[in-house]
XYZ file of C-alpha atoms in Angstrom:
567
model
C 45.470 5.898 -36.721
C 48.731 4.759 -34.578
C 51.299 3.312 -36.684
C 53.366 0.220 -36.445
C 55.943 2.454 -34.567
C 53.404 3.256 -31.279
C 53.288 7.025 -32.579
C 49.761 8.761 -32.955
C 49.160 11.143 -35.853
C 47.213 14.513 -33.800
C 44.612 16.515 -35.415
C 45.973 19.973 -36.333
C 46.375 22.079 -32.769
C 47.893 25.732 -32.440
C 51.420 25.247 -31.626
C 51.402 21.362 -32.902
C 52.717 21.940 -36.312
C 55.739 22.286 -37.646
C 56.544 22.721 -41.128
C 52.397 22.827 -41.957
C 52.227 19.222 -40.937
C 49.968 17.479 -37.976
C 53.211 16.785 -34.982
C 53.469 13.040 -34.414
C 52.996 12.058 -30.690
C 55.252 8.770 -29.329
C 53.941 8.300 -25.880
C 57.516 5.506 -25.500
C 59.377 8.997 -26.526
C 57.157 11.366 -24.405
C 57.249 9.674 -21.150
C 53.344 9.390 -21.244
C 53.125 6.048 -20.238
C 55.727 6.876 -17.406
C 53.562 9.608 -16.156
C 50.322 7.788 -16.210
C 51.454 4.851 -13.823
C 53.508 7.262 -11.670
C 50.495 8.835 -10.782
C 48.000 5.913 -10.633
C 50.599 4.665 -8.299
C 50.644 7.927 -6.020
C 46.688 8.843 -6.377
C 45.943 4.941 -5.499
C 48.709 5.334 -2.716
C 46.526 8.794 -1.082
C 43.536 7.034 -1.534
C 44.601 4.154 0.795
C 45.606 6.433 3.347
C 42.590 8.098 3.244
C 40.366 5.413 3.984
C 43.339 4.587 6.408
C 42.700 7.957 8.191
C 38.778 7.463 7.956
C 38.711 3.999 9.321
C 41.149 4.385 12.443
C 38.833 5.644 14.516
C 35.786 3.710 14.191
C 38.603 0.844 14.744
C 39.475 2.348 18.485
C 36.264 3.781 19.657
C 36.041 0.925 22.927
C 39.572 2.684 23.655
C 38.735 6.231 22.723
C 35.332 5.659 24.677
C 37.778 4.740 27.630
C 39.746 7.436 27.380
C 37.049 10.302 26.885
C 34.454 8.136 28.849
C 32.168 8.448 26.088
C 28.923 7.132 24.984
C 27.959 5.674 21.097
C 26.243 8.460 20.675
C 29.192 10.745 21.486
C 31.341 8.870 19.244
C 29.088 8.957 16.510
C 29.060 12.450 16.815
C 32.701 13.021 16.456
C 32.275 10.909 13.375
C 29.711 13.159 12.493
C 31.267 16.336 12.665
C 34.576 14.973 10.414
C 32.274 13.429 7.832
C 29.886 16.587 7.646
C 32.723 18.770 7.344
C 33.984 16.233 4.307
C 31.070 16.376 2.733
C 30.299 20.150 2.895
C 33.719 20.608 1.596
C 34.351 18.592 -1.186
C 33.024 21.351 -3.765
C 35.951 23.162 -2.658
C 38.444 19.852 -3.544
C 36.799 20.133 -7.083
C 36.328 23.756 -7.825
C 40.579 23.684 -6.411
C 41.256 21.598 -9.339
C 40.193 23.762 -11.961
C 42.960 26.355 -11.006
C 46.301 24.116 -9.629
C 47.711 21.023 -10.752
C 45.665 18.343 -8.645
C 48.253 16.465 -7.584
C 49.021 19.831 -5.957
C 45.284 19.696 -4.284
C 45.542 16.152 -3.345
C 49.327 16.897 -1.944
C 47.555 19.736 0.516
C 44.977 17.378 1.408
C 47.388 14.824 2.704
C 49.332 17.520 4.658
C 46.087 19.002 6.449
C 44.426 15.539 7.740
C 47.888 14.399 8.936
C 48.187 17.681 10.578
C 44.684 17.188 12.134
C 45.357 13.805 13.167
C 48.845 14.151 14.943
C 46.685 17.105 16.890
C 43.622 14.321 17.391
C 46.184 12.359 18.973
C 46.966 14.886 21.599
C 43.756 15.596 23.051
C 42.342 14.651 26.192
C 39.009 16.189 25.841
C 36.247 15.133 24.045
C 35.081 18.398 23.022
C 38.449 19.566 22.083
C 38.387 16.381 20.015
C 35.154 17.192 17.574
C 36.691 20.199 16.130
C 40.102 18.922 15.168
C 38.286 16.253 13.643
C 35.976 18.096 11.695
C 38.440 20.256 10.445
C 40.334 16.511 9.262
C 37.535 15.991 7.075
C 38.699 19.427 4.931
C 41.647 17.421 4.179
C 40.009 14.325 3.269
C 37.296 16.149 1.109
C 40.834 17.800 -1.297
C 41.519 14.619 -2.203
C 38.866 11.822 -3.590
C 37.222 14.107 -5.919
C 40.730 14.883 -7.722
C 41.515 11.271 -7.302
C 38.531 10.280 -9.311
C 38.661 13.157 -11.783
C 42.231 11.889 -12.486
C 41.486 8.146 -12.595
C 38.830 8.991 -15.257
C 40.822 11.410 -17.352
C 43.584 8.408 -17.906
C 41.153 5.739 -19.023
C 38.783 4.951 -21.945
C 35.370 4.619 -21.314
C 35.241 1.066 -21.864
C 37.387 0.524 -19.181
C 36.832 3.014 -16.942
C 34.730 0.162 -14.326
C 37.803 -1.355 -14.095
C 40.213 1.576 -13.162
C 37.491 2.795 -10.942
C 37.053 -1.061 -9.459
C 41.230 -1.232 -9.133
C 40.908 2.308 -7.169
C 38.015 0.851 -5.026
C 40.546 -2.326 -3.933
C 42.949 0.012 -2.838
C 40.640 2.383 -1.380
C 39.659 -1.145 0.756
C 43.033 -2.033 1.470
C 43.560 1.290 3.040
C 40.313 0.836 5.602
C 41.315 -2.785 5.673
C 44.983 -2.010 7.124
C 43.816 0.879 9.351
C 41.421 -1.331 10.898
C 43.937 -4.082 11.663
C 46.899 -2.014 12.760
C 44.653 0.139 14.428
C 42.688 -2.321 16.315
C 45.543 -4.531 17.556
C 48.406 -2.032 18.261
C 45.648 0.172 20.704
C 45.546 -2.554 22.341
C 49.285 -2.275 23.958
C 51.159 0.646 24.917
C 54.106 0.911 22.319
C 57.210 3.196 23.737
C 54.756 4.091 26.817
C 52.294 5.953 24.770
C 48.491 5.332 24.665
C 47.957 2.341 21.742
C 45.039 4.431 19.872
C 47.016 7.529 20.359
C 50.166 5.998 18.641
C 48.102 4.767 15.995
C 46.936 8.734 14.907
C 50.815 9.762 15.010
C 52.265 6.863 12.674
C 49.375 7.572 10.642
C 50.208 11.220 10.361
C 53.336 10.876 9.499
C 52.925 8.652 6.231
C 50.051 10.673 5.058
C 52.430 13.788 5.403
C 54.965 11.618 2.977
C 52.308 10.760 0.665
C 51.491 14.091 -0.016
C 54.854 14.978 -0.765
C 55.350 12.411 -3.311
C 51.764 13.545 -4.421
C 52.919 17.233 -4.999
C 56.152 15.927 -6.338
C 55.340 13.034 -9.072
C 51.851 13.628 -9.991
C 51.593 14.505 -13.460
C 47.533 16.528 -13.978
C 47.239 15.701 -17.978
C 44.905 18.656 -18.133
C 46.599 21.012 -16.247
C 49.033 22.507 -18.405
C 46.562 23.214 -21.225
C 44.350 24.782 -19.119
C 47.129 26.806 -18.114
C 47.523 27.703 -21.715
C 44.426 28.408 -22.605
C 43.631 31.007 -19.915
C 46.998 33.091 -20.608
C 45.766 32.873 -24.091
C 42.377 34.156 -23.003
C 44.183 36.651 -20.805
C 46.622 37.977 -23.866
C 43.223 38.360 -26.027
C 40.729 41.079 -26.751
C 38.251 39.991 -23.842
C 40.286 38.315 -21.100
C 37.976 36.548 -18.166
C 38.312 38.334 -14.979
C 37.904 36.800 -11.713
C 34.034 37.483 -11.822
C 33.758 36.009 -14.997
C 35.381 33.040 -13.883
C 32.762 32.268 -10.782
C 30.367 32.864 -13.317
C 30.907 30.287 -15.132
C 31.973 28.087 -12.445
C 28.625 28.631 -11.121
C 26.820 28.131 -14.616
C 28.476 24.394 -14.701
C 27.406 23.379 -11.322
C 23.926 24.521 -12.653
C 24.309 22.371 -15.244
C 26.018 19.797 -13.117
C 22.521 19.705 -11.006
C 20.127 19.877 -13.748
C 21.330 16.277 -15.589
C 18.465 13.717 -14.582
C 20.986 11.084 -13.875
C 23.206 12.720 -11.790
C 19.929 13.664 -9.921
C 18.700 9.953 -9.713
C 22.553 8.383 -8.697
C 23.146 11.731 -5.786
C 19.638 10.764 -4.208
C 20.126 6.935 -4.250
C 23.651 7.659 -3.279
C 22.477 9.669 -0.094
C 20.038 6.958 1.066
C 22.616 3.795 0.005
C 25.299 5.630 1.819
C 23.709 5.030 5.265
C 24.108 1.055 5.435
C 28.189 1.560 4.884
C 28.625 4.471 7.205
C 26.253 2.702 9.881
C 28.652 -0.231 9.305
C 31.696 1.618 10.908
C 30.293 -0.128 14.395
C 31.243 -3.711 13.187
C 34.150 -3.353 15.131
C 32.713 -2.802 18.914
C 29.751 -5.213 17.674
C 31.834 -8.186 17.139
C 33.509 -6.657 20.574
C 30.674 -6.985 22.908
C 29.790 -10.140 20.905
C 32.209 -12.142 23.202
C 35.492 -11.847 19.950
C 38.707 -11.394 21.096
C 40.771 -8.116 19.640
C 42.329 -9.437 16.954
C 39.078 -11.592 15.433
C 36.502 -8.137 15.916
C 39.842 -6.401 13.688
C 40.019 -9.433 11.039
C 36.680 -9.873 10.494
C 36.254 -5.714 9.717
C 39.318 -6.454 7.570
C 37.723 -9.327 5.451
C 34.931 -7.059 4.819
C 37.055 -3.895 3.779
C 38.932 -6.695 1.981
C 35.952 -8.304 0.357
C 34.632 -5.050 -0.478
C 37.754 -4.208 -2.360
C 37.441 -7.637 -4.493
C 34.051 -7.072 -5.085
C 34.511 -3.239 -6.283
C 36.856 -4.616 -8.586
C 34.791 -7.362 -9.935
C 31.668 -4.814 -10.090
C 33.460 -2.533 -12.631
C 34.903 -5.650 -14.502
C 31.055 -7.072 -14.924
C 29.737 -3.308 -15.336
C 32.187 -2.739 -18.496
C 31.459 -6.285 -19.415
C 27.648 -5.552 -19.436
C 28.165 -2.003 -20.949
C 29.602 -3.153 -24.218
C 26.339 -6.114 -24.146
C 23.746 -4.144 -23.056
C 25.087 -0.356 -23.236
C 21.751 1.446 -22.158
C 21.347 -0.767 -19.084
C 23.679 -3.212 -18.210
C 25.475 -1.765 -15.467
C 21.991 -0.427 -14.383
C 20.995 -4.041 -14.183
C 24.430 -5.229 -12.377
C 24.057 -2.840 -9.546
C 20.347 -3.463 -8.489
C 21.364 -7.177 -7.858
C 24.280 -6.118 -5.651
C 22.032 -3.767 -3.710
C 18.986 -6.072 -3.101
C 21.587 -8.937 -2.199
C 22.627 -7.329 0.941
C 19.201 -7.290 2.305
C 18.951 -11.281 3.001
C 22.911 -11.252 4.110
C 22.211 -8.123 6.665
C 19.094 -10.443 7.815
C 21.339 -13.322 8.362
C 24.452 -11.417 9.914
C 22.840 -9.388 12.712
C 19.340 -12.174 13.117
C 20.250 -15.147 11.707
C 24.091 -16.339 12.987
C 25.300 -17.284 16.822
C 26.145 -14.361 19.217
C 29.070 -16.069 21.060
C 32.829 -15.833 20.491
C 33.964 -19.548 19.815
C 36.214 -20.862 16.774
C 33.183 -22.484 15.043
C 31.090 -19.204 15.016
C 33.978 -16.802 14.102
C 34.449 -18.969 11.021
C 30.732 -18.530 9.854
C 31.088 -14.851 10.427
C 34.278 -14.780 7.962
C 32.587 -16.842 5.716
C 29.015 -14.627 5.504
C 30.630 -11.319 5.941
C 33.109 -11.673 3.104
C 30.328 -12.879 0.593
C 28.155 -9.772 1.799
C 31.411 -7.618 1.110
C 31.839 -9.571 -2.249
C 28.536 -8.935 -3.478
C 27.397 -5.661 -2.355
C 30.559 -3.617 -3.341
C 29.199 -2.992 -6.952
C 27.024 0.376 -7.369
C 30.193 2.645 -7.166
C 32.619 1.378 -9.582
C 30.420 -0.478 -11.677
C 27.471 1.983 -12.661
C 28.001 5.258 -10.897
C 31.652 6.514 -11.208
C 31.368 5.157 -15.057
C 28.538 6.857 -15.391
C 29.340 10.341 -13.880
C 32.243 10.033 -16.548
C 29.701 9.682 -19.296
C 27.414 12.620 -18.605
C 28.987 15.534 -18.421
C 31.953 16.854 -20.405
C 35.765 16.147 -19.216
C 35.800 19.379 -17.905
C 33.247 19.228 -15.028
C 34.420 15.927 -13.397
C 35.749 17.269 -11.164
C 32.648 18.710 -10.308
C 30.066 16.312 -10.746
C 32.427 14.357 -8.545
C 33.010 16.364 -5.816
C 29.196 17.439 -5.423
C 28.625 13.519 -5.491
C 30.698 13.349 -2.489
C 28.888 16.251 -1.051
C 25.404 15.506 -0.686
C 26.139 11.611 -0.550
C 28.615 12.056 2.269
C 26.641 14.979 4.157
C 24.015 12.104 4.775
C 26.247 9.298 5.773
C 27.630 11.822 8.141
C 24.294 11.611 10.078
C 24.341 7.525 10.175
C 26.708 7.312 12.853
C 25.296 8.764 15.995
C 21.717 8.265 14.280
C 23.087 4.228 15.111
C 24.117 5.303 18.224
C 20.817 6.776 19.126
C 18.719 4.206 17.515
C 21.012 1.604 19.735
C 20.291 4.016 23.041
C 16.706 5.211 22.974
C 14.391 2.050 21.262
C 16.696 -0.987 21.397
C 17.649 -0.186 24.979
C 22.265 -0.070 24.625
C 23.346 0.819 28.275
C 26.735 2.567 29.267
C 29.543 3.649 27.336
C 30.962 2.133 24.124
C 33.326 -0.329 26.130
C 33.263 -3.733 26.866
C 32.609 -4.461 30.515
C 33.443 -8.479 30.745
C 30.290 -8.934 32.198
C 28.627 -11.210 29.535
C 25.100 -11.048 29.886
C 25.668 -7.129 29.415
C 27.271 -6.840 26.963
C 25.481 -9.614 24.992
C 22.563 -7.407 25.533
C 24.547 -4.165 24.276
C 25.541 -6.083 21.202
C 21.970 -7.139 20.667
C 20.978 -3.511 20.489
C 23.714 -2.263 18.227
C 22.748 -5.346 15.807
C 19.047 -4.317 15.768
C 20.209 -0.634 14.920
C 22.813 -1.978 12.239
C 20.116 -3.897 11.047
C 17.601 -0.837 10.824
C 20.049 1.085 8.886
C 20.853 -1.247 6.378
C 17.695 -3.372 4.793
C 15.384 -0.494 4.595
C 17.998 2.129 2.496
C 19.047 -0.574 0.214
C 15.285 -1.878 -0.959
C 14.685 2.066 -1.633
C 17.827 2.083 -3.538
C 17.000 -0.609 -5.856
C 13.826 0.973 -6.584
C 15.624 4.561 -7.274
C 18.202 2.807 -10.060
C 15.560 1.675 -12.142
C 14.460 5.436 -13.031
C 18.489 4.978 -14.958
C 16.905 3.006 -17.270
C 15.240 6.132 -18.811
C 17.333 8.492 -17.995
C 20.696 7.702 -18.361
C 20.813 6.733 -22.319
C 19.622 9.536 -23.081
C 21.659 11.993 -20.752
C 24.971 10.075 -21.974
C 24.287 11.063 -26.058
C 23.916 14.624 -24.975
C 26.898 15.054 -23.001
C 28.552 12.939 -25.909
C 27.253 15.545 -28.016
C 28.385 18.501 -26.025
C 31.744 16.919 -25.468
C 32.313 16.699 -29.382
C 31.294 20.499 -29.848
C 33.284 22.263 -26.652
C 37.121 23.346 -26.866
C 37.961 21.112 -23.877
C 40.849 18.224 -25.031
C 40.587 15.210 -22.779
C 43.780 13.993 -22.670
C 44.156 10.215 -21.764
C 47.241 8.401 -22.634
C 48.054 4.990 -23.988
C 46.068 5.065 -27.320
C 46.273 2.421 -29.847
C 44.097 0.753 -32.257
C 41.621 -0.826 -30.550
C 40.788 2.486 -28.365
C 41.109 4.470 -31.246
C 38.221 2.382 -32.837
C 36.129 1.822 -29.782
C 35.964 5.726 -29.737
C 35.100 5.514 -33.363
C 32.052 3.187 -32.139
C 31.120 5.551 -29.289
C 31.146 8.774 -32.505
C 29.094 6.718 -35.007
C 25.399 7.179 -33.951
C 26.468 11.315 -33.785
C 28.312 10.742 -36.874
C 25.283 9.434 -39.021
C 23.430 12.223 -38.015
C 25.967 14.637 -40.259
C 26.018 15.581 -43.864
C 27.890 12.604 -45.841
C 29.751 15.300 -48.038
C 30.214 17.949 -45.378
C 34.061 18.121 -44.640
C 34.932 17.762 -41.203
C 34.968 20.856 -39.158
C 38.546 21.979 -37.649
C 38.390 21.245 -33.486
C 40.717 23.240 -31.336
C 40.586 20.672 -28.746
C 39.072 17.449 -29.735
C 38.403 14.303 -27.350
C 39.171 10.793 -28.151
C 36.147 9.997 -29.680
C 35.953 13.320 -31.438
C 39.678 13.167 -32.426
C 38.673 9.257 -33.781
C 35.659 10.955 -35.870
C 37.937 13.546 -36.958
C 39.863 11.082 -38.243
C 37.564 8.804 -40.036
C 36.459 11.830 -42.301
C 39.555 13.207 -43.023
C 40.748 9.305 -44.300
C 37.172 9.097 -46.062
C 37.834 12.679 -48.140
C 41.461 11.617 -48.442
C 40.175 8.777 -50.548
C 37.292 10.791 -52.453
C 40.435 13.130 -53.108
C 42.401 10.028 -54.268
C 39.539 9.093 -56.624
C 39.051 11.705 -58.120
C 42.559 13.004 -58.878
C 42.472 9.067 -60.693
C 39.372 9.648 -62.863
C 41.105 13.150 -63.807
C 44.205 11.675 -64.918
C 42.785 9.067 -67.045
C 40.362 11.534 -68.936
C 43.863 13.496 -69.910
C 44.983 10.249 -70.464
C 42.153 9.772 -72.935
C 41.739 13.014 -74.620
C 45.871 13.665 -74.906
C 47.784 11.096 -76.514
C 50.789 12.460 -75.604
C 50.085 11.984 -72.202
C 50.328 7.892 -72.582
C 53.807 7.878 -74.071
């Protein structure tokens, strides 16, 4: 256990000793705790200008529209092609992380979307347009699965809603500040270039920083083990070839698929998707609403906004309910933030004025940043956490990036599916531009709403229905990977352990431990996890002391039957 000096005593590890004793880690003397906020910092930092690239051009489609003379439906498919590219690619962001640093991966990400985008910005055809944007969603797809991995690698389980609710703010902040700057400098025509074309280049250029400081300062705790342990594997009697390697690549994702859970969160996940993709046309609704610029832009930002809040408050009340209620809580916690948006979609696109005046653009802030509040949760508070729990460290990265897959390769098709819906049964005329003639527009938005509201109630009521086959699933699924976790040679390193960690993991290790022999000695782990490491611990202390006691009784029979031995 850590000692009143911050060090942590380590369980015996190949070229950890010195002298025959177990090395003493000081993460103040290490630079751990250095390393772990210099890369929250950066991976947070990515993630905002990743949303930020994602959420510019929903933000500018009535200028885009303009300047391609495009329809919804065209638009949407842009949208389309860059998200369906994202999602079909993000294996390849997690399978990258298993061989380079991630930071590296997430550094190459940032380069190739702001690459994409400075070309976006040069364009003048729509149909040059959809392949530079599809190949932007490549770059995207590098990075969130790392992000995640990373995020969950540096923080306990009992925290882990909250680190995933913190990256969810900033994830918000990001689409919250694209939309804004986005919205309001395409308006105007700064150093005599095209507003929504500016936009693409400034954003270009600080995602190409950010992936600098990514490739620079990013510390991958995992990465230089790995690195170990394959030149080990390499210098032994049966080194893994390249074959091998897919192989067993291959043989997790298999095992990846087969978890019920993951099953149960990917298909709710592809459904519940659809409402927040479809919800990238709040912009030009509020638009051809009769709103001015800057109160269509603020209005999309209190929502990115409130959803940031409420993904933070979401993993606060899912590890709250966890430690309660561990089998279900966070189940629980996400149904009511899914069935919640149904009445606030009903009342945003049915039940609220259509007009642009002070009065009305005050009850819009008001609903839409409760709705953003309260249906923010299902991410950070039960799946992210969750994903963590059911598969060994060493597949996050996959069980994350296939999450983004499938989810995303659906939420692709939301866009011009909205645009289509809006077209061809709620009857939206012309191109996605507002034409200052009122009772056109107002018609126009009236469409889009109807379509928004299509895509939203139904998805979510399936949703809530899908979580509550958790309840059954995902107890179970968590003690086996817990299990599996405490048997494999993978070490999942996560900094800033103390006391209260150390016995939380202890908690996590006692229904496995109870299963074990009482006098069995504990087994010697290569590469133990925290809660392994904690139940490693426990037994060596407990046959310490049965040591202890029995050296005493030993000393006092010599005591007893030597006389000699009392002088």
């Amino acid at each position: 256990m850590p000692g009143g000096n911050g060090a942590l005593e380590v369980e015996q590890q190949p070229g950890s000793m010195e002298g025959g004793k177990a090395r003493q880690v000081s993460w103040r003397d290490t630079g751990c705790q250095d390393a772990k906020l210099r890369t929250t910092v950066l991976i947070n930092l990515a993630s905002i200008l990743e949303k930020c690239d994602e959420q510019i051009l929903p933000a500018v489609y009535n200028w885009v529209g303009a300047s391609f003379n495009a329809t919804p439906t065209q638009l949407g498919t842009i949208t389309l092609g860059r998200a369906m590219m994202q999602a079909l690619s993000s294996p390849l962001g997690g399978i990258a992380g298993h061989f380079m640093s991630r930071g590296t991966v997430i550094a190459i990400g940032c380069w190739l979307w702001a690459a994409m985008t400075a070309v976006f910005a040069c364009t003048t055809s729509l149909y040059i347009a959809m392949p530079v944007c599809a190949i932007n969603g490549v770059g995207l797809a590098l990075v969130i699965p790392n992000v995640q991995s990373l995020t969950a690698d540096y923080h306990h389980s009992s925290s882990r809603g909250q680190a995933f609710g913190t990256l969810w703010l900033t994830i918000s902040v990001g689409g919250m500040l694209g939309a804004l700057y986005a919205t309001n400098t395409a308006a105007h025509d700064p150093l005599g270039i095209e507003g929504w074309r500016f936009v693409f280049f400034s954003v270009a250029v600080v995602s190409a920083l950010t992936g600098l400081l990514n490739f620079l300062f990013v510390h991958d705790p995992t990465f230089q083990q790995a690195q170990h342990q394959r030149a080990a594997q390499q210098a032994g009697p049966n080194p893994e070839k390249g074959g091998a390697t897919l192989r067993r690549l291959a043989g997790e994702m298999g095992q990846v698929m087969r978890i019920p859970t993951f099953g149960i969160i990917i298909i709710q996940g592809i459904v519940g998707s659809v409402p927040y993709a479809s919800l990238i046309f709040l912009t030009l609704y509020f638009q051809l609403m009769g709103m001015t610029n800057f109160d269509a832009s603020l209005l999309v930002a209190l929502y990115l906004a409130g959803g940031g809040l409420g993904g933070l408050l979401g993993g606060w009340i899912g590890d709250k309910t966890a430690a309660r209620f561990p089998d279900h809580g966070r189940i629980v916690a996400t149904q009511f933030s899914v069935i919640v948006g149904v009445p606030f979609a009903l009342l945003l696109f049915k039940g609220l004025p259509m007009d642009g005046t002070t009065g009305t653009v005050w009850l819009y802030r008001a609903t839409i940043t409760a709705f953003a509040l309260l249906t923010a949760w299902p991410a950070p508070c039960c799946n992210n956490p969750a994903f963590a729990e059911i598969v060994p460290a060493a597949q996050r990265n996959l069980v994350y990036a296939f999450d983004r897959c499938f989810e995303g390769a659906m939420a692709a098709c939301s866009a011009p599916l909205v645009g289509l819906l809006a077209e061809n049964w709620f009857g939206f005329k012309g191109t996605s531009r507002v034409t200052g003639v009122r009772k056109d527009d107002l018609h126009n938005a009236k469409a889009l709403g109807n379509a928004l509201l299509a895509f939203t109630i139904a998805p979510w009521v399936f949703c809530f229905l899908m979580y509550t086959g958790l309840h059954i699933t995902y107890p179970r699924d968590r003690r086996r990977a817990a299990e599996r976790q405490r048997d494999s040679d993978t070490r999942e390193w996560e900094f800033g352990a103390d006391g209260e960690t150390l016995a939380s993991a202890a908690e996590e290790a006692m229904p496995l431990r109870l299963r074990e022999r009482d006098t069995s000695p504990p087994r010697q782990r290569s590469s133990p996890t925290r809660m392994a490491a904690a139940y490693a611990q426990l037994d060596a202390q407990g046959l310490l002391q049965q040591q202890n006691r029995e050296a005493a009784e030993r000393q006092k029979w010599r005591s007893g039957s030597d006389p000699s031995l009392g002088r």
